[in-house]
Coordinates of C-alpha atoms in Angstrom, one line a residue:
M1227 CA -0.2 2.6 -8.1
I1228 CA -2.7 5.0 -9.4
W1229 CA -2.6 3.1 -13.0
R1230 CA -0.1 0.8 -14.6
V1231 CA 2.5 2.0 -17.5
E1232 CA 3.8 -0.6 -19.2
T1233 CA 6.9 1.5 -19.5
T1234 CA 9.8 2.8 -18.0
H1235 CA 9.4 6.8 -20.1
A1236 CA 7.5 8.5 -17.3
L1237 CA 6.1 11.3 -19.9
W1238 CA 3.7 8.3 -20.5
L1239 CA 1.8 10.4 -17.1
L1240 CA 1.7 13.5 -18.5
A1241 CA 0.0 12.8 -22.0
V1242 CA -2.8 11.6 -20.7
P1243 CA -3.7 14.6 -19.6
V1244 CA -2.1 16.8 -22.3
G1245 CA -3.3 14.6 -24.4
A1246 CA -6.9 14.7 -22.6
L1247 CA -7.3 18.3 -22.8
M1248 CA -6.2 19.1 -26.3
V1249 CA -9.2 17.0 -27.0
A1250 CA -11.7 17.9 -25.5
A1251 CA -10.7 21.4 -26.3
G1252 CA -11.1 20.3 -29.8
A1253 CA -14.5 18.9 -28.9
R1254 CA -15.0 22.2 -27.6
R1255 CA -14.1 24.4 -30.3
I1256 CA -16.7 22.0 -33.2
G1257 CA -19.0 22.2 -30.9
L1258 CA -19.4 18.3 -29.9
P1259 CA -20.2 16.9 -26.2
S1260 CA -16.9 16.3 -25.1
P1261 CA -16.6 13.2 -23.1
L1262 CA -18.0 11.3 -26.5
I1263 CA -14.9 12.6 -28.3
L1264 CA -12.5 11.9 -25.6
V1265 CA -13.3 9.0 -25.0
I1266 CA -13.3 8.1 -29.0
A1267 CA -10.0 9.2 -29.0
G1268 CA -8.8 6.6 -26.8
L1269 CA -10.6 3.6 -28.4
G1270 CA -8.9 4.9 -31.8
V1271 CA -4.9 5.9 -29.5
S1272 CA -5.2 2.5 -27.4
Y1273 CA -5.0 0.4 -30.9
V1274 CA -1.6 2.5 -32.1
P1275 CA 1.3 1.3 -31.6
G1276 CA 3.4 2.1 -29.5
I1277 CA 1.0 3.0 -27.1
P1278 CA 1.2 1.5 -23.8
E1279 CA -1.4 -0.2 -21.9
F1280 CA -3.1 1.7 -19.1
E1281 CA -4.9 0.2 -16.3
L1282 CA -7.5 1.6 -14.3
N1283 CA -7.0 1.3 -11.0
P1284 CA -11.0 1.5 -9.6
E1285 CA -9.7 2.6 -6.3
F1286 CA -8.3 5.3 -7.3
V1287 CA -11.0 6.3 -9.4
L1288 CA -13.3 6.2 -6.4
F1289 CA -11.2 8.3 -4.2
V1290 CA -10.1 10.1 -6.0
F1291 CA -11.5 11.1 -9.1
L1292 CA -15.6 10.7 -7.8
P1293 CA -16.0 12.7 -4.7
P1294 CA -14.9 16.1 -6.0
L1295 CA -16.4 15.6 -9.4
L1296 CA -20.4 14.2 -7.3
F1297 CA -19.2 17.9 -4.4
A1298 CA -19.1 20.3 -7.1
A1299 CA -22.3 18.9 -9.1
A1300 CA -23.8 18.7 -5.9
W1301 CA -22.5 22.4 -5.0
Q1302 CA -24.0 24.1 -8.6
S1303 CA -26.9 22.1 -8.0
S1304 CA -30.2 23.5 -6.2
F1305 CA -31.1 22.5 -3.1
A1306 CA -34.6 23.7 -3.6
G1307 CA -35.6 22.2 -7.5
M1308 CA -34.1 18.8 -5.6
R1309 CA -36.6 19.2 -2.8
E1310 CA -39.4 19.7 -5.1
N1311 CA -38.6 16.5 -7.8
A1312 CA -37.2 14.8 -4.8
W1313 CA -40.2 11.1 -5.8
S1314 CA -38.9 11.9 -9.4
I1315 CA -35.2 11.6 -8.7
G1316 CA -35.3 9.2 -5.8
L1317 CA -37.9 6.3 -8.6
L1318 CA -34.5 6.7 -10.7
S1319 CA -31.5 7.3 -8.2
V1320 CA -33.4 3.9 -5.9
G1321 CA -35.6 2.3 -8.2
L1322 CA -34.6 2.7 -11.9
V1323 CA -31.3 1.2 -10.8
L1324 CA -32.8 -1.9 -8.9
F1325 CA -35.2 -2.8 -11.2
T1326 CA -31.9 -2.1 -14.6
T1327 CA -29.8 -4.8 -12.3
F1328 CA -32.1 -7.3 -12.4
A1329 CA -33.5 -7.2 -15.9
V1330 CA -29.9 -6.6 -16.9
G1331 CA -28.5 -10.1 -14.1
Y1332 CA -31.2 -12.3 -15.2
A1333 CA -30.7 -11.6 -19.1
A1334 CA -27.2 -12.0 -19.0
H1335 CA -27.7 -15.3 -17.1
L1336 CA -29.6 -16.5 -19.6
L1337 CA -28.3 -15.6 -22.7
V1338 CA -24.7 -16.3 -21.4
P1339 CA -23.7 -20.1 -21.0
G1340 CA -22.4 -21.2 -17.1
L1341 CA -22.4 -17.7 -16.3
P1342 CA -24.2 -17.9 -12.7
L1343 CA -26.4 -15.6 -11.6
S1344 CA -25.0 -14.2 -8.9
A1345 CA -21.9 -13.1 -11.2
A1346 CA -24.8 -11.1 -13.5
F1347 CA -25.8 -9.6 -10.9
V1348 CA -22.1 -8.2 -10.2
L1349 CA -23.0 -7.0 -14.0
G1350 CA -26.3 -5.8 -13.9
A1351 CA -25.1 -3.5 -10.8
I1352 CA -22.0 -2.3 -12.7
V1353 CA -23.7 -1.2 -15.6
A1354 CA -27.3 0.1 -14.1
P1355 CA -26.0 3.9 -12.8
P1356 CA -26.3 6.4 -15.8
D1357 CA -23.5 9.2 -15.5
A1358 CA -26.0 12.4 -16.7
V1359 CA -22.7 14.5 -16.7
A1360 CA -23.1 14.6 -21.2
A1361 CA -26.6 14.7 -21.1
V1362 CA -26.7 17.2 -18.9
S1363 CA -24.3 19.4 -20.6
V1364 CA -26.5 19.4 -23.8
A1365 CA -29.2 19.3 -21.8
Q1366 CA -28.4 23.0 -20.8
R1367 CA -26.8 23.6 -23.5
L1368 CA -30.3 23.3 -25.8
G1369 CA -32.3 24.5 -23.3
L1370 CA -33.5 21.4 -21.9
P1371 CA -36.8 22.9 -19.1
R1372 CA -35.2 23.0 -15.6
R1373 CA -37.3 20.3 -13.8
T1374 CA -36.4 18.0 -16.6
V1375 CA -32.5 18.8 -16.2
T1376 CA -33.0 19.0 -11.6
V1377 CA -34.2 15.4 -12.1
L1378 CA -31.4 14.1 -14.7
V1379 CA -28.5 16.1 -12.2
G1380 CA -30.6 14.8 -9.5
E1381 CA -30.1 11.3 -10.3
S1382 CA -26.6 11.2 -11.7
L1383 CA -26.3 12.5 -8.0
F1384 CA -27.6 9.7 -5.7
N1385 CA -27.2 6.4 -8.4
D1386 CA -24.0 5.6 -8.1
A1387 CA -24.8 4.7 -4.2
T1388 CA -27.3 2.4 -4.9
A1389 CA -25.3 0.6 -7.6
L1390 CA -22.8 0.9 -5.0
T1391 CA -24.2 -0.7 -3.0
A1392 CA -25.9 -3.2 -4.9
F1393 CA -22.7 -3.8 -6.3
R1394 CA -21.2 -5.1 -3.5
V1395 CA -24.5 -7.3 -2.2
A1396 CA -24.1 -9.3 -5.5
L1397 CA -19.8 -9.1 -4.9
L1398 CA -21.1 -11.0 -1.3
A1399 CA -23.1 -13.5 -3.4
A1400 CA -20.6 -13.8 -5.8
T1401 CA -17.5 -14.8 -2.9
G1402 CA -19.7 -17.0 -1.3
A1403 CA -20.2 -15.1 1.2
G1404 CA -23.6 -16.2 2.5
F1405 CA -26.5 -13.9 3.0
T1406 CA -29.9 -13.2 2.8
P1407 CA -32.6 -10.6 0.2
A1408 CA -33.2 -8.8 4.0
E1409 CA -30.2 -7.9 5.1
G1410 CA -28.8 -7.0 1.4
V1411 CA -32.1 -4.7 2.4
G1412 CA -30.5 -4.1 5.5
R1413 CA -26.6 -3.2 3.7
F1414 CA -28.4 -0.9 1.6
A1415 CA -30.3 1.0 4.0
F1416 CA -27.8 1.9 6.6
A1417 CA -25.6 3.1 3.8
A1418 CA -27.6 5.6 2.4
A1419 CA -29.1 6.3 6.8
A1420 CA -24.9 6.9 7.9
G1421 CA -24.1 8.3 4.4
A1422 CA -26.5 11.3 4.6
A1423 CA -25.6 11.5 8.5
V1424 CA -22.4 12.2 7.5
G1425 CA -22.7 14.6 5.6
L1426 CA -25.0 15.9 7.9
L1427 CA -22.5 16.1 10.3
L1428 CA -19.8 17.4 8.2
G1429 CA -21.5 20.4 6.3
P1430 CA -22.5 22.5 9.7
P1431 CA -19.0 22.7 10.8
L1432 CA -17.5 22.9 7.4
H1433 CA -19.5 25.9 6.7
W1434 CA -19.3 27.7 10.1
L1435 CA -15.0 27.6 9.6
R1436 CA -15.4 29.1 6.0
T1437 CA -17.5 31.4 6.8
R1438 CA -15.0 32.6 10.1
L1439 CA -11.4 32.7 8.6
H1440 CA -12.3 35.2 5.8
D1441 CA -9.3 34.1 3.7
P1442 CA -10.9 33.4 0.1
L1443 CA -7.7 31.2 -0.5
V1444 CA -7.8 28.7 2.9
E1445 CA -11.7 29.2 2.5
N1446 CA -11.2 27.5 -1.1
G1447 CA -8.9 25.5 0.3
A1448 CA -11.1 23.6 3.0
A1449 CA -14.3 23.0 0.3
L1450 CA -11.4 21.1 -1.4
V1451 CA -10.5 19.1 1.2
A1452 CA -14.6 18.8 2.1
P1453 CA -16.1 16.0 -0.4
F1454 CA -12.2 13.6 0.3
A1455 CA -13.3 14.3 3.3
A1456 CA -16.8 13.4 3.9
Y1457 CA -16.1 10.1 1.7
L1458 CA -13.2 8.5 3.3
I1459 CA -15.1 9.3 6.7
A1460 CA -18.0 7.6 5.7
E1461 CA -16.1 4.6 3.7
S1462 CA -14.4 4.2 6.6
V1463 CA -18.0 3.4 8.9
H1464 CA -19.0 0.8 6.3
A1465 CA -21.7 4.4 5.0
S1466 CA -22.1 5.1 1.5
G1467 CA -19.0 8.4 0.8
V1468 CA -20.9 9.1 -2.7
I1469 CA -24.0 10.0 -0.3
A1470 CA -21.7 11.8 1.9
V1471 CA -20.7 13.8 -0.6
V1472 CA -23.7 14.6 -2.2
V1473 CA -25.1 15.9 1.2
S1474 CA -22.6 18.5 2.6
G1475 CA -22.2 19.6 -1.4
L1476 CA -25.9 20.4 -1.1
Y1477 CA -25.9 22.3 2.2
L1478 CA -22.9 24.2 1.3
G1479 CA -23.5 25.1 -2.3
H1480 CA -26.7 26.0 -0.7
R1481 CA -25.0 28.4 2.1
A1482 CA -22.5 29.1 -0.1
T1483 CA -24.8 33.2 -0.1
E1484 CA -22.6 33.5 3.0
S1485 CA -19.1 33.3 1.8
A1486 CA -17.2 36.6 0.6
A1487 CA -17.6 37.7 -2.6
V1488 CA -14.0 37.0 -3.7
T1489 CA -14.3 33.4 -1.8
R1490 CA -16.5 32.6 -4.0
L1491 CA -14.8 33.8 -7.2
I1492 CA -12.6 32.3 -6.6
G1493 CA -14.6 28.9 -6.1
R1494 CA -16.6 29.0 -9.2
S1495 CA -13.6 29.5 -11.2
F1496 CA -11.2 27.2 -9.7
W1497 CA -14.5 24.3 -9.8
K1498 CA -15.0 24.5 -13.2
V1499 CA -11.2 24.2 -13.9
M1500 CA -11.1 21.4 -11.4
V1501 CA -14.2 19.0 -13.5
F1502 CA -13.0 20.4 -16.9
L1503 CA -10.0 18.6 -15.8
L1504 CA -10.6 16.0 -14.4
E1505 CA -13.5 14.5 -16.6
S1506 CA -11.8 14.4 -19.5
V1507 CA -8.8 12.9 -18.2
V1508 CA -11.4 9.9 -16.9
F1509 CA -13.7 9.6 -20.6
L1510 CA -10.1 9.7 -22.2
L1511 CA -9.1 7.1 -19.5
I1512 CA -12.2 4.6 -20.7
G1513 CA -11.7 5.1 -23.8
L1514 CA -7.3 3.4 -23.4
Q1515 CA -9.5 0.4 -21.5
V1516 CA -10.0 -1.5 -25.0
R1517 CA -6.6 -2.9 -24.6
P1518 CA -7.5 -4.3 -20.6
V1519 CA -10.5 -5.4 -21.1
L1520 CA -10.2 -7.2 -24.6
H1521 CA -7.2 -9.1 -22.5
G1522 CA -8.3 -12.7 -21.9
L1523 CA -11.0 -12.9 -24.7
S1524 CA -9.0 -14.1 -27.3
E1525 CA -10.6 -17.8 -26.7
R1526 CA -14.2 -16.8 -27.2
S1527 CA -16.0 -16.3 -30.6
W1528 CA -15.8 -11.9 -32.0
Q1529 CA -19.5 -13.7 -32.8
Q1530 CA -20.7 -14.7 -29.4
L1531 CA -19.5 -11.3 -27.8
A1532 CA -20.8 -8.9 -30.2
W1533 CA -23.6 -10.9 -30.2
W1534 CA -24.0 -10.9 -25.3
A1535 CA -23.0 -6.9 -26.0
V1536 CA -26.2 -5.8 -28.7
A1537 CA -28.3 -8.2 -26.2
V1538 CA -27.2 -6.5 -22.9
F1539 CA -26.9 -2.9 -24.4
A1540 CA -30.5 -3.0 -25.6
V1541 CA -31.6 -4.4 -22.3
T1542 CA -29.8 -1.5 -20.3
V1543 CA -31.4 1.1 -22.5
A1544 CA -35.1 -0.6 -22.4
A1545 CA -35.2 -1.4 -19.3
R1546 CA -35.3 3.0 -18.7
F1547 CA -38.0 3.1 -21.1
V1548 CA -40.1 0.4 -18.7
W1549 CA -39.2 1.4 -15.4
V1550 CA -39.6 5.8 -16.4
F1551 CA -43.1 5.1 -18.2
P1552 CA -45.1 3.8 -15.8
A1553 CA -42.6 4.6 -12.5
S1554 CA -43.6 8.6 -13.7
R1555 CA -47.2 8.3 -12.7
I1556 CA -46.4 7.8 -8.9
P1557 CA -45.1 11.0 -7.4
R1558 CA -48.6 12.0 -8.8
L1559 CA -50.5 9.0 -7.2
L1560 CA -49.1 9.3 -3.9
S1561 CA -48.8 13.8 -3.9
R1562 CA -50.7 16.3 -3.9
R1563 CA -48.5 18.4 -4.4
E1564 CA -47.0 16.8 -7.5
R1565 CA -50.6 16.2 -9.0
A1566 CA -51.0 19.9 -9.0
R1567 CA -48.1 20.4 -11.0
E1568 CA -47.7 20.3 -15.1
D1569 CA -46.4 16.8 -15.7
H1570 CA -43.6 16.3 -17.7
G1571 CA -45.7 14.5 -20.4
W1572 CA -44.7 11.9 -23.3
R1573 CA -41.6 14.0 -24.6
G1574 CA -40.3 15.1 -21.7
L1575 CA -40.6 11.1 -20.0
T1576 CA -38.7 10.0 -23.9
V1577 CA -35.6 12.7 -23.0
V1578 CA -35.0 11.4 -19.5
S1579 CA -35.4 7.5 -21.3
W1580 CA -32.6 8.3 -24.2
A1581 CA -30.4 10.3 -21.3
G1582 CA -28.8 7.3 -19.6
M1583 CA -25.2 7.1 -20.6
R1584 CA -23.2 5.3 -19.0
G1585 CA -19.6 6.4 -17.6
V1586 CA -16.1 5.7 -15.5
V1587 CA -18.4 4.2 -11.6
S1588 CA -19.7 1.7 -13.7
L1589 CA -16.1 0.6 -15.5
A1590 CA -14.5 1.8 -12.0
A1591 CA -16.6 -1.4 -10.7
A1592 CA -15.8 -3.1 -13.1
F1593 CA -12.3 -3.1 -12.9
A1594 CA -13.3 -3.6 -8.5
I1595 CA -14.1 -7.0 -9.6
P1596 CA -11.5 -9.7 -7.6
F1597 CA -9.3 -11.8 -9.4
T1598 CA -11.0 -14.9 -7.0
A1599 CA -13.6 -15.9 -5.2
S1600 CA -13.5 -18.6 -2.5
G1601 CA -10.3 -19.9 -4.1
E1602 CA -11.4 -20.0 -7.9
P1603 CA -11.5 -18.1 -10.4
F1604 CA -14.2 -15.1 -10.4
P1605 CA -16.4 -16.6 -12.8
G1606 CA -16.8 -14.6 -16.1
R1607 CA -14.1 -11.4 -15.0
D1608 CA -13.5 -11.0 -18.2
L1609 CA -16.6 -11.5 -20.1
I1610 CA -18.1 -9.3 -17.3
L1611 CA -14.9 -6.3 -17.8
F1612 CA -15.6 -6.7 -21.8
L1613 CA -19.7 -6.4 -21.3
T1614 CA -19.6 -3.4 -19.0
F1615 CA -16.8 -1.4 -21.8
T1616 CA -19.3 -2.1 -24.6
T1617 CA -21.8 -1.0 -22.8
V1618 CA -20.5 2.6 -22.2
L1619 CA -19.2 3.1 -25.0
G1620 CA -22.6 1.9 -26.2
T1621 CA -24.4 4.3 -24.2
L1622 CA -21.6 7.2 -24.8
L1623 CA -21.8 6.7 -28.8
V1624 CA -25.4 5.5 -29.5
Q1625 CA -27.5 7.9 -26.7
G1626 CA -25.2 10.5 -26.9
L1627 CA -24.6 11.3 -30.6
T1628 CA -28.0 11.1 -31.2
F1629 CA -29.4 13.0 -27.5
P1630 CA -28.9 16.8 -29.2
A1631 CA -30.7 16.1 -32.3
L1632 CA -33.8 14.0 -30.2
I1633 CA -34.2 17.3 -28.0
R1634 CA -34.5 19.0 -31.6
L1635 CA -36.4 16.0 -33.0
L1636 CA -39.5 16.1 -29.8
R1637 CA -39.5 20.5 -29.9
I1638 CA -38.9 20.2 -26.1
G1639 CA -37.3 23.9 -24.9
G1640 CA -37.2 26.2 -21.7
A1641 CA -38.0 28.8 -24.6
R1642 CA -41.4 30.5 -21.8
E1643 CA -39.0 29.4 -18.7
R1644 CA -36.1 31.8 -19.6
Y1645 CA -38.5 34.8 -20.7
T1646 CA -40.2 33.7 -16.8
D1647 CA -36.5 34.2 -16.1
T1648 CA -35.9 37.1 -17.9
V1649 CA -38.9 39.0 -16.1
A1650 CA -38.4 37.3 -12.3
E1651 CA -35.0 38.8 -13.0
A1652 CA -36.0 41.6 -14.0
G1653 CA -38.9 42.7 -10.9
A1654 CA -36.1 41.6 -8.6
Q1655 CA -33.3 44.3 -9.9
H1656 CA -36.1 46.4 -9.1
A1657 CA -36.5 45.7 -5.6
A1658 CA -33.4 45.5 -5.2
A1659 CA -31.7 49.1 -7.2
R1660 CA -34.8 50.9 -5.1
A1661 CA -33.7 49.9 -2.0
A1662 CA -30.1 50.8 -2.5
L1663 CA -31.1 53.5 -3.5
E1664 CA -32.8 54.3 -0.5
R1665 CA -30.1 53.4 1.7
L1666 CA -28.2 55.4 -0.3
E1667 CA -30.2 58.9 0.4
E1668 CA -30.4 57.5 4.4
L1669 CA -26.4 57.4 4.3
N1670 CA -26.6 60.5 2.5
A1671 CA -28.4 62.4 4.9
A1672 CA -27.4 61.0 7.7
E1673 CA -23.5 61.4 7.1
S1674 CA -23.2 64.7 4.0
L1675 CA -22.0 62.9 1.5
D1676 CA -19.7 64.5 -1.8
E1677 CA -22.8 65.3 -4.6
S1678 CA -21.0 64.1 -7.3
V1679 CA -20.5 60.2 -4.9
V1680 CA -23.9 59.6 -5.0
E1681 CA -24.4 60.5 -8.6
R1682 CA -22.2 58.5 -9.8
L1683 CA -24.3 55.8 -7.3
R1684 CA -27.1 57.1 -8.2
Q1685 CA -26.8 56.4 -11.8
L1686 CA -25.3 52.8 -11.7
A1687 CA -28.2 51.6 -9.4
E1688 CA -30.3 52.5 -12.7
H1689 CA -28.0 51.1 -14.5
R1690 CA -28.6 47.9 -13.0
R1691 CA -32.2 48.4 -13.0
L1692 CA -32.9 48.5 -16.6
R1693 CA -30.5 46.2 -17.6
A1694 CA -33.1 43.2 -17.1
W1695 CA -35.5 44.9 -18.9
E1696 CA -33.7 45.4 -21.7
R1697 CA -32.6 41.8 -21.9
L1698 CA -36.1 41.2 -23.0
G1699 CA -35.7 43.3 -26.5
G1700 CA -32.4 41.4 -26.7
G1701 CA -30.6 44.5 -26.5
T1702 CA -32.3 46.3 -29.0
G1703 CA -34.7 48.9 -29.0
P1704 CA -37.2 50.1 -31.3
A1705 CA -36.7 49.3 -35.3
G1706 CA -33.7 47.1 -33.7
E1707 CA -32.2 50.1 -32.2
E1708 CA -28.8 49.9 -29.3
V1709 CA -30.7 50.0 -26.0
P1710 CA -28.9 52.7 -23.5
T1711 CA -27.1 49.8 -21.3
A1712 CA -25.8 47.7 -24.9
T1713 CA -24.6 51.2 -25.8
Y1714 CA -22.6 51.5 -22.5
R1715 CA -21.1 47.6 -21.9
R1716 CA -19.9 48.8 -25.8
L1717 CA -18.0 51.7 -25.6
R1718 CA -17.0 50.6 -21.8
R1719 CA -15.2 47.6 -23.3
E1720 CA -13.6 49.8 -25.8
M1721 CA -12.7 51.7 -22.9
L1722 CA -11.0 48.8 -20.8
A1723 CA -8.6 47.6 -24.0
A1724 CA -8.1 50.8 -24.5
E1725 CA -5.9 50.8 -20.3
R1726 CA -5.4 48.1 -21.1
Q1727 CA -2.8 49.2 -23.8
V1728 CA -1.8 51.5 -21.5
F1729 CA -0.6 49.5 -19.0
V1730 CA 1.1 47.6 -20.9
R1731 CA 3.0 49.8 -22.5
L1732 CA 4.2 51.6 -19.2
R1733 CA 5.0 48.2 -18.5
D1734 CA 7.0 47.0 -21.2
E1735 CA 9.0 50.8 -20.8
R1736 CA 9.5 50.0 -17.6
R1737 CA 7.5 52.6 -16.3
I1738 CA 5.7 49.6 -14.0
D1739 CA 6.0 47.0 -12.3
D1740 CA 4.6 43.9 -13.2
E1741 CA 3.2 43.4 -9.7
V1742 CA 1.4 46.4 -11.0
L1743 CA 0.3 45.4 -14.4
T1744 CA -0.7 42.5 -12.3
R1745 CA -3.0 44.3 -10.1
V1746 CA -4.9 47.1 -12.5
M1747 CA -5.5 44.0 -14.6
H1748 CA -7.6 41.9 -12.4
E1749 CA -9.3 45.1 -11.3
L1750 CA -10.0 45.9 -15.5
D1751 CA -11.0 41.7 -16.0
L1752 CA -13.4 41.9 -13.0
E1753 CA -14.9 44.6 -14.7
E1754 CA -15.1 43.1 -18.5
V1755 CA -15.8 40.4 -16.2
A1756 CA -19.3 41.8 -15.2
L1757 CA -20.2 43.4 -18.1
D1758 CA -19.9 40.2 -20.3
R1759 CA -22.3 39.0 -17.6
D1760 CA -24.9 40.9 -19.4

């Protein structure tokens, strides 16, 4: 069962995605991070009388929600950027996760009377991996330096593999299955290496298939199947499904330029919608978990629970600061190339340290804890669920809501990077337009083309060459005058609107069919999207 709904009314199943989309739409309209608002909304709705109890099925989350979300993030990530920041990403996604596991585990063991160290390490592994969805969305919107965003994205892609492996090892210890620390390291190394191998073995044949199908719908259908195939194949051989999905996604995304243009357009739109829907549903479900989490804790005092929740949250946040600042020096000590690059600085490290919001992977792992261990109730299961939820909620609310203010306070921005990007794009557009014009002249000399057609193509190439240069001036010339390409875009949009009105009127008068209207509207829409891109 996907989730258990304590009512026979099937419409409740529809209410979750519909409600999630409505809340997310409202959050986007007012400019707030939708993950945070969705969690708050779910939290509030869970206490409304008559609302049924929704319980996450951890296998459903890990097998259905996680693969496409990770795959889409990996697909859109920069392989070159990941490689350049491999040291920083590795220290966060592996070192920090293990450090947080031990720090939170020992703290919980000392704080909670009767909580075994093995069960406390289960809690530590559960809350160790940050979910950078909210942090990255804010960072990109506020224009953080690209290197900082790349490190946060890379961490969020790979840290789940470390945390889930650590969780399984801790779970074996808590349930009485004997193992040594060396066996735990061996399990982790095998899971990571085998997961990467599965991703690398799956990526090339999928890419080969996609480039030979010559059917955009089938090609994107193959891409949709890829994350589930990578995850299930890796998990079936006890490897890391997370790493398999990420590696295959990075490979296919890096080679996506070899696909057809239509395939890329459809795929980009499809994955945006898919990720938006899945993330909205997942974060709303996080908020709805309040009632199942609190069930079974009635015998404990609220003062005690609140103290433990605040303490675990504080240790989780502090562990990231304790690790990030000294660990940032390690790459510069070990790599000459890292020493040659500009470091993050204390402001950048502060932002990375504060960007530690937890998410759905932590809750899914918590709900995967078995009810019994060696024939006895699992020690502290209800309490671990509660502390997981309060930590997730605390990081989303405290860190998530203050993250934009922190970025503004520290005055960190990528304005110089954006200017450099625009200059580089202008140079590239200039070189590309020159190559296009040279090729046009070669074809004209060989085929004696119609001069009106050739002249129109020359103007189009010239227009593309000038766009990026004019963007450096913000679309205005001397004394705020509108530059030619900005005038062109404004007038062309007005012309497109006039064309649409005619096509719609002719459809309403039944002088053209709806199929004709759909085809011509698609052509006009593509042109307008190309204009809006500027």
